[in-house]
mmCIF file of C-alpha atoms and ligand atoms in Angstrom:
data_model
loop_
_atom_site.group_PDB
_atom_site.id
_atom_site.type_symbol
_atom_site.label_atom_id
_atom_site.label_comp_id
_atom_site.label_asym_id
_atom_site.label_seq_id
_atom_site.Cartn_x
_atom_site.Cartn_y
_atom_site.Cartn_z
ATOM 1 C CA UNK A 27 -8.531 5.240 21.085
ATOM 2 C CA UNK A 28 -9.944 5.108 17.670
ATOM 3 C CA UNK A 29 -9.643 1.623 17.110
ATOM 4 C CA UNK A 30 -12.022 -1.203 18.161
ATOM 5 C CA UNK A 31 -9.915 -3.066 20.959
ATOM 6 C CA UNK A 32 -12.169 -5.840 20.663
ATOM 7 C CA UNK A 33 -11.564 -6.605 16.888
ATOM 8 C CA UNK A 34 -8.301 -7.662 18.037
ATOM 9 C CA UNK A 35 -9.010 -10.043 20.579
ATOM 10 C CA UNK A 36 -8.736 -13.223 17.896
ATOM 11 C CA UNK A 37 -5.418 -12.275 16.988
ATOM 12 C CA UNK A 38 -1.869 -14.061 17.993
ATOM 13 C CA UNK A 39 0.049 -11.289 16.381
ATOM 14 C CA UNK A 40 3.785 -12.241 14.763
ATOM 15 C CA UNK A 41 3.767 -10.068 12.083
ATOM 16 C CA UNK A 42 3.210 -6.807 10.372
ATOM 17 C CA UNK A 43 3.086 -6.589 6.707
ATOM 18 C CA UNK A 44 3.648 -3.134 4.974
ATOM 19 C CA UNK A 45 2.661 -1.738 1.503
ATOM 20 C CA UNK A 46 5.069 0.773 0.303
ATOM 21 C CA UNK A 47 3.363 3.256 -1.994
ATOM 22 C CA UNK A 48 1.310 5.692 0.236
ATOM 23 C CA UNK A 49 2.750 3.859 3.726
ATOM 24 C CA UNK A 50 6.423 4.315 3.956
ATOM 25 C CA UNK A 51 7.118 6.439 0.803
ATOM 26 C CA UNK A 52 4.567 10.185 0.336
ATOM 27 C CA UNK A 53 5.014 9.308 -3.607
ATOM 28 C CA UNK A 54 0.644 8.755 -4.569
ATOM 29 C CA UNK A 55 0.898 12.499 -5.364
ATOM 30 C CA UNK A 56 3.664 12.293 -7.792
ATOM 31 C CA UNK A 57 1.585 9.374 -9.160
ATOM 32 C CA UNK A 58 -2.047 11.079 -8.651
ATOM 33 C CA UNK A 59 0.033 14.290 -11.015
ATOM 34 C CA UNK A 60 1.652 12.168 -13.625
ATOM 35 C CA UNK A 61 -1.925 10.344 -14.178
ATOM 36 C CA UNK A 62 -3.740 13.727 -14.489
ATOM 37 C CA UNK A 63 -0.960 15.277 -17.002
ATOM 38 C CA UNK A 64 -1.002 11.951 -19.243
ATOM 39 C CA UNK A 65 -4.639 11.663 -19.306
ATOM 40 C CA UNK A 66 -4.874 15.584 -19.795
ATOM 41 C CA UNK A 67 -2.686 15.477 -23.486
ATOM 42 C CA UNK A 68 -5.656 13.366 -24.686
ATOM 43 C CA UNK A 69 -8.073 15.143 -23.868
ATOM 44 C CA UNK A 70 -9.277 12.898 -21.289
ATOM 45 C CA UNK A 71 -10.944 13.641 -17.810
ATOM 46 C CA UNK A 72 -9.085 11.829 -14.863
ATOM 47 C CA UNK A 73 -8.939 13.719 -11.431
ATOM 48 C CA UNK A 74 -6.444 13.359 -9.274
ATOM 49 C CA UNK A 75 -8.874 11.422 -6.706
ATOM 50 C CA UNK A 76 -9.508 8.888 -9.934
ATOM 51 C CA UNK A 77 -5.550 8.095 -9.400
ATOM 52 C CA UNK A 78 -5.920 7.542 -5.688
ATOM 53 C CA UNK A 79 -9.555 4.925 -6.022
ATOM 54 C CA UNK A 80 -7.249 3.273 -8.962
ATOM 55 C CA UNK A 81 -3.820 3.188 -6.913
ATOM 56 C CA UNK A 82 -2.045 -0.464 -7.041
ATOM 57 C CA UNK A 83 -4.044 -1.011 -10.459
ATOM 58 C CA UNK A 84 -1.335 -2.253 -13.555
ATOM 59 C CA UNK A 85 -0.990 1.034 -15.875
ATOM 60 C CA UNK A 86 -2.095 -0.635 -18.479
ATOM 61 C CA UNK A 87 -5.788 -1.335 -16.454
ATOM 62 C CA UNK A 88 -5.719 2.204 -15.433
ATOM 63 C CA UNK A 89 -5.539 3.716 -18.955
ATOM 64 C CA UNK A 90 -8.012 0.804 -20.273
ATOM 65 C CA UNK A 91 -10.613 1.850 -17.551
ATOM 66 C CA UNK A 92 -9.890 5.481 -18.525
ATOM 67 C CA UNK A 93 -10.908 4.623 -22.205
ATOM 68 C CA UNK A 94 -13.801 2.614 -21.492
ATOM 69 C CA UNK A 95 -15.121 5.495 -19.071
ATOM 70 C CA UNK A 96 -14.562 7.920 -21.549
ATOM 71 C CA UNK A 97 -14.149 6.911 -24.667
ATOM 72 C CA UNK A 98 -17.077 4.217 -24.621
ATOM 73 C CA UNK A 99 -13.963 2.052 -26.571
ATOM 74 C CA UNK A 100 -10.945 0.078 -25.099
ATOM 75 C CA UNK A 101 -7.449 0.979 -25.719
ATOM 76 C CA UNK A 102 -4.976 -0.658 -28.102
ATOM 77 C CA UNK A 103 -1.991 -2.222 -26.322
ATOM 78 C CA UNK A 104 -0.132 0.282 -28.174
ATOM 79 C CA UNK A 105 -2.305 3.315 -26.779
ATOM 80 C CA UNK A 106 -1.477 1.878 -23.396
ATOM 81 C CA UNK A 107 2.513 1.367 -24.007
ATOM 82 C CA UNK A 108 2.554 4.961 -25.587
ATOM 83 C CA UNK A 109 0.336 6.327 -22.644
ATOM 84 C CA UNK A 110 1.896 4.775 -19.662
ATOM 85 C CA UNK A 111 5.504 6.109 -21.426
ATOM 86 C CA UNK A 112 4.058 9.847 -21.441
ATOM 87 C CA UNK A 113 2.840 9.057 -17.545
ATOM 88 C CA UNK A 114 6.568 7.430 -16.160
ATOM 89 C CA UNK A 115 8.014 10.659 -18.017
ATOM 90 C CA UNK A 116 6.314 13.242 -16.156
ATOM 91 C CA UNK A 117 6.733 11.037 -12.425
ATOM 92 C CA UNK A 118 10.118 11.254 -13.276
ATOM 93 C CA UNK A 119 10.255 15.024 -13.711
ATOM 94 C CA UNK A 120 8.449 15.097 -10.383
ATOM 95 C CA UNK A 121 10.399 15.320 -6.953
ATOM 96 C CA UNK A 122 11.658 12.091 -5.782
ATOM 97 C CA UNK A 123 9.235 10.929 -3.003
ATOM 98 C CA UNK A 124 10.150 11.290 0.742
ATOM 99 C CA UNK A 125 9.625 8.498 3.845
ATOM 100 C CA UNK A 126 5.953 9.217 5.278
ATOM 101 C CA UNK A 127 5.853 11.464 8.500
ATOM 102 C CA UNK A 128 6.255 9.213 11.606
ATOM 103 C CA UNK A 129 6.811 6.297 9.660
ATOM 104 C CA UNK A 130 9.642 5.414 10.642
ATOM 105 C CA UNK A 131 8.985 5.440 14.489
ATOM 106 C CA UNK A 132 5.980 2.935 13.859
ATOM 107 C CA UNK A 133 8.627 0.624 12.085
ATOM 108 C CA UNK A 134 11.083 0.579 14.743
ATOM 109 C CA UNK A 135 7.842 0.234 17.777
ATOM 110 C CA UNK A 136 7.152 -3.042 15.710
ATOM 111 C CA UNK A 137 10.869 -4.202 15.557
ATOM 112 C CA UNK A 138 11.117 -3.467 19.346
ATOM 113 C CA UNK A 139 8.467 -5.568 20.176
ATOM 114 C CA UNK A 140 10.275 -8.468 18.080
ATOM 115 C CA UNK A 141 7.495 -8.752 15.654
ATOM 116 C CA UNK A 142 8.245 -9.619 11.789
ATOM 117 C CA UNK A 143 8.394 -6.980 8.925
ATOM 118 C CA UNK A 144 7.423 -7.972 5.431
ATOM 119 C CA UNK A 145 6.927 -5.421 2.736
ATOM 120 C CA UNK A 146 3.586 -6.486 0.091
ATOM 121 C CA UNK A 147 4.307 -4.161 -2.895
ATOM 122 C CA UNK A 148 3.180 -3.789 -6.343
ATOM 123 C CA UNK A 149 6.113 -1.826 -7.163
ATOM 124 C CA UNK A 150 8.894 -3.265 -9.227
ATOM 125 C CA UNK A 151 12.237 -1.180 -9.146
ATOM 126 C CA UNK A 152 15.150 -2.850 -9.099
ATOM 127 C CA UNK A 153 16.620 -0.512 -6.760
ATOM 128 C CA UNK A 154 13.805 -1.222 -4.334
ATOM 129 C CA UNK A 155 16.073 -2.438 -1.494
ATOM 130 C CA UNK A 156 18.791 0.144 -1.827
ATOM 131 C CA UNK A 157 16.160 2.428 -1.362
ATOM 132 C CA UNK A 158 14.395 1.114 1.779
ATOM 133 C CA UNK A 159 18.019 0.353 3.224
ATOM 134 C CA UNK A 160 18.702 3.955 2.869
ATOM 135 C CA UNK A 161 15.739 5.486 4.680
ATOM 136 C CA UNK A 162 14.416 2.918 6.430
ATOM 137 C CA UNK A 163 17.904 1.163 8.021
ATOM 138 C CA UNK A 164 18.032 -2.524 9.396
ATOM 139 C CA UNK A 165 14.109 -2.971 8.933
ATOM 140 C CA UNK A 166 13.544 -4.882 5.368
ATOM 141 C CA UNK A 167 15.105 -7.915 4.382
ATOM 142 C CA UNK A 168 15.558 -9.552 1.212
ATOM 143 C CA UNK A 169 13.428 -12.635 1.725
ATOM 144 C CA UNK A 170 10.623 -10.595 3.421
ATOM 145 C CA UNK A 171 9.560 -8.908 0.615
ATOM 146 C CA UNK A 172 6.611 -9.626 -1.771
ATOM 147 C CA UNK A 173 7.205 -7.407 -5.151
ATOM 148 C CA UNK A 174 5.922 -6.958 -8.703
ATOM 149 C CA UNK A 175 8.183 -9.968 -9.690
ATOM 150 C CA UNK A 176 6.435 -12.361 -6.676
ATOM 151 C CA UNK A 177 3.007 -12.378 -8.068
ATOM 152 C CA UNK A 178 1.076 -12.922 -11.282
ATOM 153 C CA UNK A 179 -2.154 -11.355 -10.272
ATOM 154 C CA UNK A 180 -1.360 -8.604 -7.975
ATOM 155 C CA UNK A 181 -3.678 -6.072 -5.672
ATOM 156 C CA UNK A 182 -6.449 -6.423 -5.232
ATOM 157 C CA UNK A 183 -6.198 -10.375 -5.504
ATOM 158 C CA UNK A 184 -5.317 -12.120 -2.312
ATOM 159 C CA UNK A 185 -2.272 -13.081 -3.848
ATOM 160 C CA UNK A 186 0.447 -10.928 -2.688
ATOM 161 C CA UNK A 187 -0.835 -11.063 0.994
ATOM 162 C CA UNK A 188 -1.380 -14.617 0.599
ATOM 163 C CA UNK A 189 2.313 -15.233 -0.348
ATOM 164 C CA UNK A 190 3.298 -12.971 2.724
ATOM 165 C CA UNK A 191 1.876 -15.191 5.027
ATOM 166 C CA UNK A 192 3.395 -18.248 3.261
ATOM 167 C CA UNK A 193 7.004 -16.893 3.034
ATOM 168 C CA UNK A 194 6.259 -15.869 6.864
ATOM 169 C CA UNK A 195 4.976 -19.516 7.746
ATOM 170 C CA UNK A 196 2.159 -17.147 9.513
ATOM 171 C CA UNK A 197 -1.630 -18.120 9.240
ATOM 172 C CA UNK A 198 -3.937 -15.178 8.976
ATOM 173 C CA UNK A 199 -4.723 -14.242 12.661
ATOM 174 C CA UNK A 200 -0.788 -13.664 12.945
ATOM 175 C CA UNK A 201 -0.059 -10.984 11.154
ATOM 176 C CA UNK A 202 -1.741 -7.199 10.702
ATOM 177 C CA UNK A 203 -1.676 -5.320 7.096
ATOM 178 C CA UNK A 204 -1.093 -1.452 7.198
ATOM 179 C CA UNK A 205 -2.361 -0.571 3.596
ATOM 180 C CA UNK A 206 -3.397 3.074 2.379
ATOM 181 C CA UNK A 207 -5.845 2.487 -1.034
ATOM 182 C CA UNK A 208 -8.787 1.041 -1.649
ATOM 183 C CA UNK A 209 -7.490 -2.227 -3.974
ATOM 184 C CA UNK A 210 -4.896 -2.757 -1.173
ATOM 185 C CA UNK A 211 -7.320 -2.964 1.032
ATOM 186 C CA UNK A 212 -9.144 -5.405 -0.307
ATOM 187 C CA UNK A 213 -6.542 -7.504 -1.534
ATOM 188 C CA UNK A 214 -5.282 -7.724 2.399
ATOM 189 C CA UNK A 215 -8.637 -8.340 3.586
ATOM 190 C CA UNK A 216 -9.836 -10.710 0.854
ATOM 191 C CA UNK A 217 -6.735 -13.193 2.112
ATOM 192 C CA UNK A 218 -8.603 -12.940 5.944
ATOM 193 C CA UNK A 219 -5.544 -10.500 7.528
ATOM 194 C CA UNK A 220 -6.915 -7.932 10.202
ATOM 195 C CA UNK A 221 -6.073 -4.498 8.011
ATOM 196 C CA UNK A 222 -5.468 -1.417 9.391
ATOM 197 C CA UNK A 223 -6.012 1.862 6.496
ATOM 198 C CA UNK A 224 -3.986 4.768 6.996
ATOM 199 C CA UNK A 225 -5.369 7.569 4.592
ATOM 200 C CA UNK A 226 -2.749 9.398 3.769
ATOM 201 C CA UNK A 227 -4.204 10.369 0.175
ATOM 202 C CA UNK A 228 -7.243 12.775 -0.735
ATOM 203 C CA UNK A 229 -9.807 9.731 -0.904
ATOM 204 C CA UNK A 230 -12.517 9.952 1.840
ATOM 205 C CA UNK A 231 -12.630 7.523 4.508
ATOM 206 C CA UNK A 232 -15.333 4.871 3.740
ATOM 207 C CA UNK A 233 -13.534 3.970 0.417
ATOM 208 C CA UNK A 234 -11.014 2.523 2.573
ATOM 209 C CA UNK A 235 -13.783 1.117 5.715
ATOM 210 C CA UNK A 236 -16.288 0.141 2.577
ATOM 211 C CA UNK A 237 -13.572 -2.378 1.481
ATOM 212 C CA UNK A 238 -13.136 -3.832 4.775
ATOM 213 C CA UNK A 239 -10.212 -1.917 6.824
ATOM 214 C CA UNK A 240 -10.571 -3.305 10.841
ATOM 215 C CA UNK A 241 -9.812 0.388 11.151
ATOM 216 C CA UNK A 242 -9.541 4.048 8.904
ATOM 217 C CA UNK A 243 -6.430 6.606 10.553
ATOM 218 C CA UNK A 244 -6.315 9.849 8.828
ATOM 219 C CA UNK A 245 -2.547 10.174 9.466
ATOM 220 C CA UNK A 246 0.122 7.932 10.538
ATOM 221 C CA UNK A 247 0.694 10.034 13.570
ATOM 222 C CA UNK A 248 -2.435 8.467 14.763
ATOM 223 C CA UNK A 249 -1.456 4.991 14.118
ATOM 224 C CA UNK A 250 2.196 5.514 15.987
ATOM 225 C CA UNK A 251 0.192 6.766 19.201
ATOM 226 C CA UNK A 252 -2.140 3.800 19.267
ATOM 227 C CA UNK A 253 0.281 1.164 18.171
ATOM 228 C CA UNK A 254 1.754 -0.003 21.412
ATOM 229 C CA UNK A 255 -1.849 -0.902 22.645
ATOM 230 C CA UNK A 256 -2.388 -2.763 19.220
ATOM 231 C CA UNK A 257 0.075 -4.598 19.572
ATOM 232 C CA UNK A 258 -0.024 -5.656 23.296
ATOM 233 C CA UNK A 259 -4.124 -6.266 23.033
ATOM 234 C CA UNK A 260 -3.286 -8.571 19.585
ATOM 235 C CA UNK A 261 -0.753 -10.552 21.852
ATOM 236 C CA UNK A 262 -2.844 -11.360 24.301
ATOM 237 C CA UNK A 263 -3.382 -15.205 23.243
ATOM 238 C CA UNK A 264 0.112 -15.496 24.175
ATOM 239 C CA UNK A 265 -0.585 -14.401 27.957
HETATM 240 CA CA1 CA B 3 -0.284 1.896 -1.427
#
């Protein structure tokens, strides 16, 4: 085991909440790409591990950071509509992003143990449920879903978490995040849920354990083996 058994012993698990970007979708490196190529037009220095610290960050914050870092200047909300254009048009040219590896079987171990599924995103595409239907069949719902059209603040704020747990009716020892960045991290942790990281990106570990993950897998594969016991230790209040 990798995880800390004992970190779990305060939970009365109903829930798992999932971020998409990173977790159920490999897409970060079609982001991570489109960043670099933007930023590289101008001029500007932005490595690909930049994208993944700044992952679940507006565009508009990412390119103003960029400037500031820089630049020594902030950008013009023009720069930052013209910039972010020149960024969606190269993810677009990109391969469309496939389900993470294993996924899918750590989905359907939660379903089978008849806990909840809520997906905490701070993507906004319309087609977002079409999608998930598609690949991921029978597991997301409508009305267990927390988007880019939920929330005003958005990772790393509490607030998209927080809502989870409110559209849930869960309190905070119910439910366990699986999150892959840094900002998602601590948005999940900052609204008190037990977080598990997956690091399915380039980033090293303790950017993810730094911001308070209960636990750091380098691959989902690792999560799906360990998962049953998670979830039958976090039960245990029940018993
Ligand atoms: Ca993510």
């Amino acid at each position: 085991m990798i995880i800390d058994l004992e970190k779990l012993k305060d939970l009365d698990l109903k829930a798992f909440f999932f971020d998409m970007d990173g977790v159920l979708f490999d897409s970060m490196s079609n982001h991570a790409k489109a960043w670099c190529s933007a930023f590289d037009d101008l001029g500007i220095e932005f490595s690909a591990y930049d994208a993944y610290m700044r992952e679940g960050m507006t565009g508009a914050s990412t390119i103003r950071d960029a400037f500031t870092r820089q630049l020594g200047r902030d950008a013009s909300e023009e720069e930052c509509k013209r910039i972010y254009k020149v960024k969606s048009h190269y993810f677009e040219s990109l391969p469309p992003a496939v389900p993470m590896e294993h996924v899918l079987d750590v989905l359907k171990t939660v379903k089978a143990a008849g806990l909840d599924i809520f997906l905490v995103t701070g993507s906004g595409q319309v087609s977002l449920l079409d999608k998930l239907n598609y690949f991921f069949p029978d597991i997301f719902h409508r009305e267990k879903m927390v988007t880019a059209f939920d929330v005003k603040k958005g990772k790393p704020d509490p607030e998209p978490y927080l809502m989870a747990l409110k559209k849930g009716g869960y309190e905070k020892n119910q439910a366990i995040v699986v999150e892959n960045a840094p900002l998602g991290v601590r948005s999940a942790v900052s609204a008190g849920i037990f977080t598990i990281a997956v690091n399915t990106g380039i980033l090293e570990d303790k950017e993810l354990s730094g911001n308070g993950a209960g636990v750091v897998y380098s691959k989902m594969q690792e999560l799906y083996t360990e998962l049953p016991e998670i979830i039958k230790r976090s039960k245990m209040i029940d018993l």
